[in-house]
PDB file of C-alpha atoms in Angstrom:
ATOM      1  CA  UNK G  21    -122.762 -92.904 187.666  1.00 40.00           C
ATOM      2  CA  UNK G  22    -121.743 -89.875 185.034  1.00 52.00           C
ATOM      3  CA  UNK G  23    -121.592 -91.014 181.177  1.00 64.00           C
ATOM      4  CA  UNK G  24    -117.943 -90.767 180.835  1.00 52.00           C
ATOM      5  CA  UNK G  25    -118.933 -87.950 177.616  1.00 59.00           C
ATOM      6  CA  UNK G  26    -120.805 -86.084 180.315  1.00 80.00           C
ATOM      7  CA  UNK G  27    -117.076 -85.636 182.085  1.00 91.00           C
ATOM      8  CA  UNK G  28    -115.276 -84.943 179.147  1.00 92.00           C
ATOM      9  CA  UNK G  29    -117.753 -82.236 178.064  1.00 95.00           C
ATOM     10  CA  UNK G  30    -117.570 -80.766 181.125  1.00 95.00           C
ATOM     11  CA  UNK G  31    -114.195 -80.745 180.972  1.00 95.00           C
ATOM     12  CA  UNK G  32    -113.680 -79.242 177.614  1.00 95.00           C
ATOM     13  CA  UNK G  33    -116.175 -76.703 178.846  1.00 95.00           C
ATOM     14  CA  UNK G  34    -114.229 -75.612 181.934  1.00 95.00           C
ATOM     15  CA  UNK G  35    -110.874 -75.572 179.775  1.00 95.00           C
ATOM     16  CA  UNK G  36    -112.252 -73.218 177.164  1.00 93.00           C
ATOM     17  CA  UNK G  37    -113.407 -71.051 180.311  1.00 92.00           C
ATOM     18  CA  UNK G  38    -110.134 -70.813 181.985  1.00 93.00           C
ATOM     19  CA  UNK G  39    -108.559 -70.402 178.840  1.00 91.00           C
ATOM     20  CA  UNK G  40    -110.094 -66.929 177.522  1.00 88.00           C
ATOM     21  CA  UNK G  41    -109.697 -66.186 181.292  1.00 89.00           C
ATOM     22  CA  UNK G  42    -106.426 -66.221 180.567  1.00 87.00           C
ATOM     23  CA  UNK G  43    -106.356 -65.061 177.240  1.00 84.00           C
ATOM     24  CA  UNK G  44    -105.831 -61.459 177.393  1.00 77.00           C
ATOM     25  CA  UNK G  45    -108.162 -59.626 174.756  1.00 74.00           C
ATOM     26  CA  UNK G  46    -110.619 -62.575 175.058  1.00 71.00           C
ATOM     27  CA  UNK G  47    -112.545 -61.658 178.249  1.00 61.00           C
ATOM     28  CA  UNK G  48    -115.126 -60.314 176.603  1.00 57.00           C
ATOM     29  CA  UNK G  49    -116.986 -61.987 173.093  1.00 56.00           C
ATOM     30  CA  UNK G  50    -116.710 -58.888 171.716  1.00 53.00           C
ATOM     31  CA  UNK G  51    -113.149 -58.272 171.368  1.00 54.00           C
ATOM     32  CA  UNK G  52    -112.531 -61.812 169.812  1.00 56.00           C
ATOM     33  CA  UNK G  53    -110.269 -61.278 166.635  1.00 69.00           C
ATOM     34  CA  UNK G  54    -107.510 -63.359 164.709  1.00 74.00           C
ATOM     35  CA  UNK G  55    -104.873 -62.442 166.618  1.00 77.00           C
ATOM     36  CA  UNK G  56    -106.978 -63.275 169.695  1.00 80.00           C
ATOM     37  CA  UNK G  57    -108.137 -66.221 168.359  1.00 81.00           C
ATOM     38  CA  UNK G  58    -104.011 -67.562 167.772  1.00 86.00           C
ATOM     39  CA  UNK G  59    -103.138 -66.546 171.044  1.00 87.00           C
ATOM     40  CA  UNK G  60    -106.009 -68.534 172.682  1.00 88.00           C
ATOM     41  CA  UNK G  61    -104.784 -71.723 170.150  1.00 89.00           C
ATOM     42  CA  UNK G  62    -101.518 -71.114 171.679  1.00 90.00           C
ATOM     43  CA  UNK G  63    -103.266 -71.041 175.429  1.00 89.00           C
ATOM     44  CA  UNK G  64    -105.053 -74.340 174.478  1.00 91.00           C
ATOM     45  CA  UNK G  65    -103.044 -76.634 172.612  1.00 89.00           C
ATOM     46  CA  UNK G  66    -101.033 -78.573 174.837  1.00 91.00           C
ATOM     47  CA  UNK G  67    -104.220 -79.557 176.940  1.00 93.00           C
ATOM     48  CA  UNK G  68    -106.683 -80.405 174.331  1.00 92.00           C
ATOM     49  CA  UNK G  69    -104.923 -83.733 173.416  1.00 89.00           C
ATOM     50  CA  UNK G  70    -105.517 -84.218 177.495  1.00 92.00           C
ATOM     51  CA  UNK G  71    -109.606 -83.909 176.297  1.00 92.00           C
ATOM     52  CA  UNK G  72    -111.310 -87.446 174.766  1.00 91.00           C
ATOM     53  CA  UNK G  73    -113.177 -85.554 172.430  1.00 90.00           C
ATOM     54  CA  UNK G  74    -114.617 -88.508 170.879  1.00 89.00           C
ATOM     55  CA  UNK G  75    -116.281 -89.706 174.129  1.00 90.00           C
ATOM     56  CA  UNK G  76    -117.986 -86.301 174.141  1.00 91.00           C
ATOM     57  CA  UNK G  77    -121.593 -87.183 172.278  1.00 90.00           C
ATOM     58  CA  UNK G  78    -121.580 -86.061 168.536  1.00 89.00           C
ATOM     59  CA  UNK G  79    -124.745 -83.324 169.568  1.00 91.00           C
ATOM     60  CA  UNK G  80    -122.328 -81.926 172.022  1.00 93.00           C
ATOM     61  CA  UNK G  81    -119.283 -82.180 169.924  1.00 91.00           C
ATOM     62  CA  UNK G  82    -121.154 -79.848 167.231  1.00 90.00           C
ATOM     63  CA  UNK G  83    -122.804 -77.385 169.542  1.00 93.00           C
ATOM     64  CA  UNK G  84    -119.870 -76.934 171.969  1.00 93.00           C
ATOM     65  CA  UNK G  85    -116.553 -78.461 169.769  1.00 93.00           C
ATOM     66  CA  UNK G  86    -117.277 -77.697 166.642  1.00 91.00           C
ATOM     67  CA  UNK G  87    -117.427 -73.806 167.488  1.00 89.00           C
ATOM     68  CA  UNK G  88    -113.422 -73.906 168.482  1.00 90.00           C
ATOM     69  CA  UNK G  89    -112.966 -76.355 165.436  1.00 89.00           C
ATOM     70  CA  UNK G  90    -109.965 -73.769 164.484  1.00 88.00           C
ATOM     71  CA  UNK G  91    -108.148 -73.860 167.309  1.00 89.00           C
ATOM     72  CA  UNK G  92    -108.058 -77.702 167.317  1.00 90.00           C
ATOM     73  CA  UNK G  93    -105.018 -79.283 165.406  1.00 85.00           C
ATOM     74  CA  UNK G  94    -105.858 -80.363 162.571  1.00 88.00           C
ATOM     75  CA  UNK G  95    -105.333 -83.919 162.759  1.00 88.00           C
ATOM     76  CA  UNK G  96    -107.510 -84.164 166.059  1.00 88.00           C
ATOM     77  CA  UNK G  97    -110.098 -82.433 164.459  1.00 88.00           C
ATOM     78  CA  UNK G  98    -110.283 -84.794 161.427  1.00 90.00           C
ATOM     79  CA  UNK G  99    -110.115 -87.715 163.806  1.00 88.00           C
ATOM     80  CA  UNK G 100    -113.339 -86.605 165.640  1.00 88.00           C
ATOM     81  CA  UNK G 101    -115.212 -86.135 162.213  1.00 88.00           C
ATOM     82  CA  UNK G 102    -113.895 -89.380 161.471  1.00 89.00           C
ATOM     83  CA  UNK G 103    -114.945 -91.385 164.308  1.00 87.00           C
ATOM     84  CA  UNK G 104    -117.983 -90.131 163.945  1.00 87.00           C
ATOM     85  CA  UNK G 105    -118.846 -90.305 160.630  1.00 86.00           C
ATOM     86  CA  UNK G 106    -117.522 -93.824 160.393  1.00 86.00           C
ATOM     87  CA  UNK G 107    -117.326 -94.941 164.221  1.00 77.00           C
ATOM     88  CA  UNK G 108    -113.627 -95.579 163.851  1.00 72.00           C
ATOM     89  CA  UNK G 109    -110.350 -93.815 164.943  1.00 64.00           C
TER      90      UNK G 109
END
């Protein structure tokens, strides 16, 4: 049986994926700018709440998470830090 993390991380995975798919100006790393960088917030934000980031292990929330930290609402974010930091929500 799959850790439920293991799901979630996939999932956030595939969602970043399909979102700079659709993302135009994002298709390639090298194009990535501000503006870019909003429109993909805008792309993402009503399906990361859909994501149970803190299920995701904390390794795999800082190698894979932490690098869209900016286009997570805030209050999401500092609920992620929080639960792990202090293992509460």
């Amino acid at each position: 049986m799959d850790n439920l993390g293991d799901c979630e991380i996939d999932d956030w995975i595939f969602l970043i994926k399909w979102s700079i798919k659709q993302t135009p100006g994002l298709r390639s790393k090298n194009r990535q700018n501000n503006e870019n960088y909003e429109a993909l917030k805008k792309t993402l934000s009503q399906f990361i709440p859909l994501i149970r980031l803190v299920e995701i292990s904390p390794t795999d929330s800082y190698d894979k998470v932490g690098l869209y930290k900016g286009i997570i609402l805030n209050h999401i974010y500092e609920e992620i830090e929080e639960f792990y930091f202090k293992g509460t929500l």
